[in-house]
Amino acid sequence: MRAKTLALPKNRRNIWGTIISQRELIIMSVPLLLYKILFSYVPITGWTMAFQNFKPAIRNTFDQQWVGFDNFVKLFTGINGERFIRDIRNTLAQSILTLVVGYLGAIVLSLLLNEVRNLGFKRIIQNITYMPHFLSWIIVAGLVSSALALPSSGGIVNIVLMKLHIINEPVQFLSNPDYFWGVVAGSHLWKELGWNTIIYLAAMTAIDPALYEAAEIDGANRYHKMWNVTLPSIKPTIVILLIMSIGWILEAGFEIQYFLGNGLVIEKAETIDIFVLNYGIKMGNYSLATVAGIFKTGVSIILIAGANFIAGRLGEEKLI
């Protein structure tokens, strides 16, 4: 047996040696691997509906009427096509605005918190900013709706803006489509700002204190140290998180748009997920809904691969 093992190439012996030495960890990971396969890869078989005129009454998948790429054509043409292209615009606009505002806000807040020397005050600020993350979007939508209501209904935002003489008369934020994208971005910022700072603060703890001491000897103040020491040190973390976020660029959300949207702002509020619900699932057109899901998945893979490639070409950290 030993002679047979020695006959194997060296790299193969190393692989089997690693597997044997880590067999406990491999066995422990098997249930998680099976869970991932069951809930992430087995459902991909449902993509066959995109190439069929799917009827739920027909139980056997292969007995369905196959239509090739007709559903893909229908998704981008006709009345549904106009709506879907509009919803792609809305999804991208909301997602990009939310990404930019949330990203910059989290980085700025983490930089400021890193400079706070009073640990008690720092923990209070962290707890206050973290807590909204644990609220459901239904509750957040209710809070946002109440805050943006007219003063007669207790809308705190209109009341404050009028007290500060920024506006002369109340603004109907949820009835004007021009404000809706900003409302979505602001809601995401308020809910996720504190949570998104956790990784940046963790990365800052790994920065060598000697760098700050050297910068201080050179006459750098706090702002100079933030710009020339802290930011460059967490740059790899920022790039990795940005690449991961780009992969979710078509996930602008569903709950906040669905609960705050109405007939007056539908042109700016409806996203791809709401389109799938309204024109796919509710109308029993499961094939159309599946095609929209495939489109989202394909675009996400292309975007994350492109962002990863560009980061590598620029010499930055890559996800893969």
Short mmCIF file of C-alpha atoms in Angstrom, two decimals:
data_model
loop_
_atom_site.label_atom_id
_atom_site.label_comp_id
_atom_site.label_asym_id
_atom_site.label_seq_id
_atom_site.Cartn_x
_atom_site.Cartn_y
_atom_site.Cartn_z
CA MET A 1 0.00 0.00 0.00
CA ARG A 2 2.84 2.35 0.90
CA ALA A 3 4.60 1.59 -2.39
CA LYS A 4 1.39 2.36 -4.25
CA THR A 5 1.07 5.72 -2.43
CA LEU A 6 4.68 6.64 -3.21
CA ALA A 7 4.00 5.92 -6.88
CA LEU A 8 1.49 8.78 -7.01
CA PRO A 9 2.72 12.15 -8.29
CA LYS A 10 3.91 14.51 -5.56
CA ASN A 11 1.08 17.04 -6.02
CA ARG A 12 -1.54 14.29 -5.72
CA ARG A 13 0.14 12.99 -2.55
CA ASN A 14 -0.03 16.52 -1.12
CA ILE A 15 -3.73 16.83 -1.97
CA TRP A 16 -4.65 13.52 -0.35
CA GLY A 17 -2.45 14.33 2.63
CA THR A 18 -4.30 17.62 3.12
CA ILE A 19 -7.68 15.88 2.82
CA ILE A 20 -6.73 13.25 5.38
CA SER A 21 -5.31 15.78 7.84
CA GLN A 22 -8.46 17.95 7.60
CA ARG A 23 -11.03 15.17 7.33
CA GLU A 24 -12.95 16.36 10.43
CA LEU A 25 -13.47 19.82 8.93
CA ILE A 26 -14.48 18.33 5.58
CA ILE A 27 -17.05 16.05 7.24
CA MET A 28 -18.44 19.00 9.22
CA SER A 29 -18.84 21.02 6.03
CA VAL A 30 -20.81 18.32 4.18
CA PRO A 31 -24.24 19.28 5.67
CA LEU A 32 -23.68 22.94 4.74
CA LEU A 33 -22.61 21.92 1.24
CA LEU A 34 -25.73 19.77 0.81
CA TYR A 35 -27.89 22.63 2.11
CA LYS A 36 -26.33 25.00 -0.43
CA ILE A 37 -26.81 22.54 -3.28
CA LEU A 38 -30.43 21.85 -2.29
CA PHE A 39 -31.56 25.46 -1.98
CA SER A 40 -29.25 27.28 -4.42
CA TYR A 41 -28.56 24.87 -7.29
CA VAL A 42 -31.46 22.41 -7.45
CA PRO A 43 -33.98 25.28 -8.00
CA ILE A 44 -32.06 26.22 -11.16
CA THR A 45 -33.90 23.34 -12.83
CA GLY A 46 -36.94 25.64 -12.69
CA TRP A 47 -35.30 27.78 -15.36
CA THR A 48 -36.81 25.39 -17.88
CA MET A 49 -40.05 27.36 -17.42
CA ALA A 50 -38.42 30.26 -19.29
CA PHE A 51 -38.45 28.14 -22.46
CA GLN A 52 -42.01 26.86 -22.02
CA ASN A 53 -45.57 28.10 -22.05
CA PHE A 54 -45.76 26.90 -18.48
CA LYS A 55 -49.10 25.69 -17.10
CA PRO A 56 -49.16 24.72 -13.40
CA ALA A 57 -51.89 22.12 -14.07
CA ILE A 58 -49.41 20.06 -16.10
CA ARG A 59 -47.28 18.36 -13.48
CA ASN A 60 -44.65 16.80 -15.73
CA THR A 61 -42.14 19.45 -16.76
CA PHE A 62 -41.37 17.74 -20.06
CA ASP A 63 -45.04 17.64 -21.03
CA GLN A 64 -45.16 21.44 -21.11
CA GLN A 65 -45.32 23.29 -24.43
CA TRP A 66 -41.80 24.33 -25.42
CA VAL A 67 -41.58 27.78 -27.05
CA GLY A 68 -37.85 28.35 -27.28
CA PHE A 69 -36.84 31.98 -26.74
CA ASP A 70 -40.31 33.46 -27.32
CA ASN A 71 -40.63 34.48 -23.66
CA PHE A 72 -37.31 36.34 -23.84
CA VAL A 73 -38.57 38.25 -26.89
CA LYS A 74 -41.88 39.07 -25.19
CA LEU A 75 -40.09 40.40 -22.12
CA PHE A 76 -38.38 43.13 -24.14
CA THR A 77 -41.08 43.90 -26.74
CA GLY A 78 -44.63 45.18 -26.70
CA ILE A 79 -46.37 46.64 -23.66
CA ASN A 80 -44.53 44.37 -21.25
CA GLY A 81 -41.25 45.30 -22.91
CA GLU A 82 -41.82 49.03 -22.39
CA ARG A 83 -42.67 48.45 -18.74
CA PHE A 84 -39.73 46.13 -18.19
CA ILE A 85 -37.22 48.55 -19.74
CA ARG A 86 -38.69 51.34 -17.57
CA ASP A 87 -38.34 49.11 -14.52
CA ILE A 88 -34.71 48.33 -15.42
CA ARG A 89 -34.07 52.08 -15.43
CA ASN A 90 -35.78 52.50 -12.07
CA THR A 91 -33.93 49.55 -10.56
CA LEU A 92 -30.53 50.75 -11.75
CA ALA A 93 -31.14 54.35 -10.68
CA GLN A 94 -32.36 53.41 -7.21
CA SER A 95 -29.63 50.82 -6.71
CA ILE A 96 -26.76 53.06 -7.87
CA LEU A 97 -28.00 56.01 -5.82
CA THR A 98 -28.40 53.79 -2.76
CA LEU A 99 -24.96 52.26 -3.33
CA VAL A 100 -23.20 55.63 -3.65
CA VAL A 101 -24.96 57.25 -0.68
CA GLY A 102 -24.66 54.17 1.52
CA TYR A 103 -21.03 53.52 0.62
CA LEU A 104 -19.84 57.06 1.22
CA GLY A 105 -21.93 57.38 4.37
CA ALA A 106 -20.56 54.15 5.88
CA ILE A 107 -16.94 55.07 5.11
CA VAL A 108 -17.31 58.60 6.53
CA LEU A 109 -19.08 57.36 9.69
CA SER A 110 -16.49 54.64 10.29
CA LEU A 111 -13.65 57.18 9.87
CA LEU A 112 -15.28 59.53 12.38
CA LEU A 113 -16.04 56.74 14.87
CA ASN A 114 -12.44 55.55 14.62
CA GLU A 115 -11.29 58.98 15.80
CA VAL A 116 -13.59 59.03 18.86
CA ARG A 117 -11.49 58.48 21.99
CA ASN A 118 -14.36 58.31 24.50
CA LEU A 119 -15.30 54.62 24.37
CA GLY A 120 -18.62 55.14 26.15
CA PHE A 121 -19.76 57.80 23.69
CA LYS A 122 -18.49 55.67 20.79
CA ARG A 123 -20.56 52.67 21.91
CA ILE A 124 -23.68 54.80 22.29
CA ILE A 125 -23.30 56.14 18.72
CA GLN A 126 -22.68 52.63 17.39
CA ASN A 127 -25.75 51.22 19.13
CA ILE A 128 -27.96 54.06 17.89
CA THR A 129 -26.82 53.60 14.29
CA TYR A 130 -26.92 49.78 14.39
CA MET A 131 -30.45 49.38 15.76
CA PRO A 132 -32.45 50.34 12.63
CA HIS A 133 -30.84 47.39 10.81
CA PHE A 134 -32.89 44.98 12.93
CA LEU A 135 -36.20 46.60 12.00
CA SER A 136 -38.24 44.95 9.24
CA TRP A 137 -38.84 46.93 6.07
CA ILE A 138 -42.56 47.01 6.87
CA ILE A 139 -41.84 48.97 10.04
CA VAL A 140 -39.32 51.17 8.24
CA ALA A 141 -41.85 51.94 5.49
CA GLY A 142 -44.39 52.96 8.14
CA LEU A 143 -41.87 55.22 9.88
CA VAL A 144 -40.79 56.81 6.60
CA SER A 145 -44.41 57.35 5.55
CA SER A 146 -45.18 59.04 8.87
CA ALA A 147 -42.03 61.18 8.81
CA LEU A 148 -42.67 62.41 5.24
CA ALA A 149 -46.38 63.10 5.72
CA LEU A 150 -47.89 66.58 5.74
CA PRO A 151 -47.59 68.64 8.96
CA SER A 152 -51.31 68.13 9.64
CA SER A 153 -50.57 64.38 9.87
CA GLY A 154 -47.48 64.81 12.02
CA GLY A 155 -44.85 64.76 9.25
CA ILE A 156 -41.71 65.67 11.17
CA VAL A 157 -39.60 66.30 8.05
CA ASN A 158 -41.94 68.97 6.69
CA ILE A 159 -42.27 70.55 10.13
CA VAL A 160 -38.49 70.82 10.61
CA LEU A 161 -37.88 72.14 7.09
CA MET A 162 -40.54 74.81 7.54
CA LYS A 163 -39.21 75.80 10.97
CA LEU A 164 -35.76 76.23 9.43
CA HIS A 165 -37.33 78.28 6.58
CA ILE A 166 -35.86 75.90 3.99
CA ILE A 167 -39.30 75.50 2.44
CA ASN A 168 -42.29 77.86 2.57
CA GLU A 169 -45.03 75.25 2.19
CA PRO A 170 -45.29 71.50 2.85
CA VAL A 171 -43.87 69.10 0.27
CA GLN A 172 -45.74 65.95 -0.67
CA PHE A 173 -42.72 63.68 -0.86
CA LEU A 174 -44.64 60.46 -1.46
CA SER A 175 -46.89 61.93 -4.15
CA ASN A 176 -44.17 63.45 -6.32
CA PRO A 177 -42.27 60.92 -8.47
CA ASP A 178 -39.22 63.22 -8.61
CA TYR A 179 -38.55 62.58 -4.92
CA PHE A 180 -39.08 58.82 -4.86
CA TRP A 181 -35.54 57.68 -5.71
CA GLY A 182 -34.16 59.98 -3.02
CA VAL A 183 -36.68 58.62 -0.51
CA VAL A 184 -35.55 55.05 -1.25
CA ALA A 185 -31.84 55.96 -0.96
CA GLY A 186 -32.45 57.89 2.26
CA SER A 187 -34.43 55.00 3.78
CA HIS A 188 -31.64 52.54 3.00
CA LEU A 189 -29.05 54.95 4.41
CA TRP A 190 -30.95 55.37 7.69
CA LYS A 191 -31.54 51.63 8.10
CA GLU A 192 -28.16 50.21 7.08
CA LEU A 193 -25.64 52.99 7.80
CA GLY A 194 -24.46 51.74 11.18
CA TRP A 195 -24.44 48.08 10.12
CA ASN A 196 -22.30 48.79 7.07
CA THR A 197 -19.59 50.41 9.23
CA ILE A 198 -18.84 47.18 11.11
CA ILE A 199 -16.45 45.73 8.53
CA TYR A 200 -14.63 49.05 8.04
CA LEU A 201 -14.15 49.50 11.79
CA ALA A 202 -12.87 45.92 12.02
CA ALA A 203 -10.38 46.63 9.21
CA MET A 204 -9.20 49.78 10.98
CA THR A 205 -8.29 47.80 14.11
CA ALA A 206 -5.65 45.95 12.06
CA ILE A 207 -3.80 49.16 11.09
CA ASP A 208 -0.32 49.37 12.62
CA PRO A 209 -0.29 52.16 15.28
CA ALA A 210 3.28 52.94 14.24
CA LEU A 211 1.91 54.46 11.02
CA TYR A 212 -0.12 56.98 13.01
CA GLU A 213 2.87 57.76 15.23
CA ALA A 214 5.10 58.36 12.20
CA ALA A 215 2.47 60.61 10.62
CA GLU A 216 2.13 62.57 13.86
CA ILE A 217 5.90 63.08 14.04
CA ASP A 218 5.71 64.47 10.50
CA GLY A 219 3.16 67.03 11.70
CA ALA A 220 -0.02 65.39 10.44
CA ASN A 221 -3.27 66.29 12.17
CA ARG A 222 -6.29 63.98 12.54
CA TYR A 223 -7.67 64.75 9.10
CA HIS A 224 -4.30 64.15 7.46
CA LYS A 225 -4.00 60.80 9.25
CA MET A 226 -7.49 59.78 8.13
CA TRP A 227 -6.71 60.66 4.51
CA ASN A 228 -3.12 59.39 4.30
CA VAL A 229 -3.08 56.46 6.73
CA THR A 230 -6.55 55.12 7.51
CA LEU A 231 -8.11 55.29 4.05
CA PRO A 232 -5.15 53.69 2.18
CA SER A 233 -5.01 50.94 4.83
CA ILE A 234 -8.67 49.95 4.39
CA LYS A 235 -8.59 50.39 0.61
CA PRO A 236 -8.50 46.61 -0.10
CA THR A 237 -11.59 46.14 2.08
CA ILE A 238 -13.39 48.96 0.26
CA VAL A 239 -12.59 47.44 -3.15
CA ILE A 240 -13.73 43.93 -2.16
CA LEU A 241 -17.02 45.20 -0.72
CA LEU A 242 -17.56 47.37 -3.80
CA ILE A 243 -17.11 44.38 -6.12
CA MET A 244 -19.60 42.38 -4.05
CA SER A 245 -22.08 45.27 -4.06
CA ILE A 246 -21.86 45.66 -7.84
CA GLY A 247 -23.01 42.06 -8.17
CA TRP A 248 -26.26 43.08 -6.43
CA ILE A 249 -26.83 46.19 -8.53
CA LEU A 250 -30.18 44.88 -9.81
CA GLU A 251 -31.35 44.15 -6.26
CA ALA A 252 -32.71 47.62 -5.53
CA GLY A 253 -35.16 46.11 -3.06
CA PHE A 254 -38.81 45.23 -3.03
CA GLU A 255 -40.46 46.07 0.29
CA ILE A 256 -39.78 49.80 0.53
CA GLN A 257 -40.84 50.39 -3.09
CA TYR A 258 -43.91 48.19 -2.75
CA PHE A 259 -45.16 49.74 0.49
CA LEU A 260 -44.39 53.38 -0.33
CA GLY A 261 -45.29 53.20 -4.02
CA ASN A 262 -48.66 54.34 -5.31
CA GLY A 263 -50.34 55.25 -8.57
CA LEU A 264 -48.86 58.75 -8.54
CA VAL A 265 -45.23 57.58 -8.40
CA ILE A 266 -45.50 54.23 -10.21
CA GLU A 267 -43.35 55.50 -13.10
CA LYS A 268 -40.39 55.88 -10.74
CA ALA A 269 -41.27 53.34 -8.05
CA GLU A 270 -41.75 50.06 -9.92
CA THR A 271 -38.64 47.84 -9.98
CA ILE A 272 -37.90 44.51 -11.65
CA ASP A 273 -39.06 42.56 -8.58
CA ILE A 274 -42.40 44.40 -8.52
CA PHE A 275 -42.74 43.80 -12.27
CA VAL A 276 -42.25 40.06 -11.68
CA LEU A 277 -44.94 40.11 -9.00
CA ASN A 278 -47.49 42.18 -10.95
CA TYR A 279 -47.07 40.85 -14.48
CA GLY A 280 -45.68 37.41 -13.75
CA ILE A 281 -46.86 35.76 -10.55
CA LYS A 282 -50.19 37.60 -10.07
CA MET A 283 -51.20 37.02 -13.69
CA GLY A 284 -50.05 33.40 -13.65
CA ASN A 285 -47.35 34.06 -16.27
CA TYR A 286 -44.63 32.11 -14.50
CA SER A 287 -42.55 31.81 -17.65
CA LEU A 288 -42.24 35.60 -17.92
CA ALA A 289 -41.32 35.84 -14.24
CA THR A 290 -38.62 33.20 -14.72
CA VAL A 291 -37.15 35.02 -17.72
CA ALA A 292 -36.90 38.21 -15.67
CA GLY A 293 -35.09 36.29 -12.94
CA ILE A 294 -32.65 34.79 -15.45
CA PHE A 295 -31.99 38.28 -16.82
CA LYS A 296 -31.16 39.58 -13.34
CA THR A 297 -28.85 36.65 -12.64
CA GLY A 298 -27.02 36.98 -15.96
CA VAL A 299 -26.47 40.72 -15.60
CA SER A 300 -25.26 40.29 -12.01
CA ILE A 301 -22.69 37.66 -13.03
CA ILE A 302 -21.41 39.85 -15.86
CA LEU A 303 -21.16 42.92 -13.61
CA ILE A 304 -19.33 41.18 -10.79
CA ALA A 305 -16.93 39.47 -13.22
CA GLY A 306 -16.27 42.80 -14.96
CA ALA A 307 -15.69 44.65 -11.69
CA ASN A 308 -13.39 41.89 -10.50
CA PHE A 309 -11.40 42.00 -13.78
CA ILE A 310 -11.07 45.79 -13.70
CA ALA A 311 -9.91 45.71 -10.08
CA GLY A 312 -7.25 43.16 -11.00
CA ARG A 313 -6.05 45.20 -13.98
CA LEU A 314 -5.74 48.27 -11.75
CA GLY A 315 -3.67 46.32 -9.24
CA GLU A 316 -6.35 46.29 -6.55
CA GLU A 317 -7.62 43.42 -4.45
CA LYS A 318 -9.80 40.94 -6.34
CA LEU A 319 -12.71 38.89 -5.07
CA ILE A 320 -11.52 35.81 -6.98
#
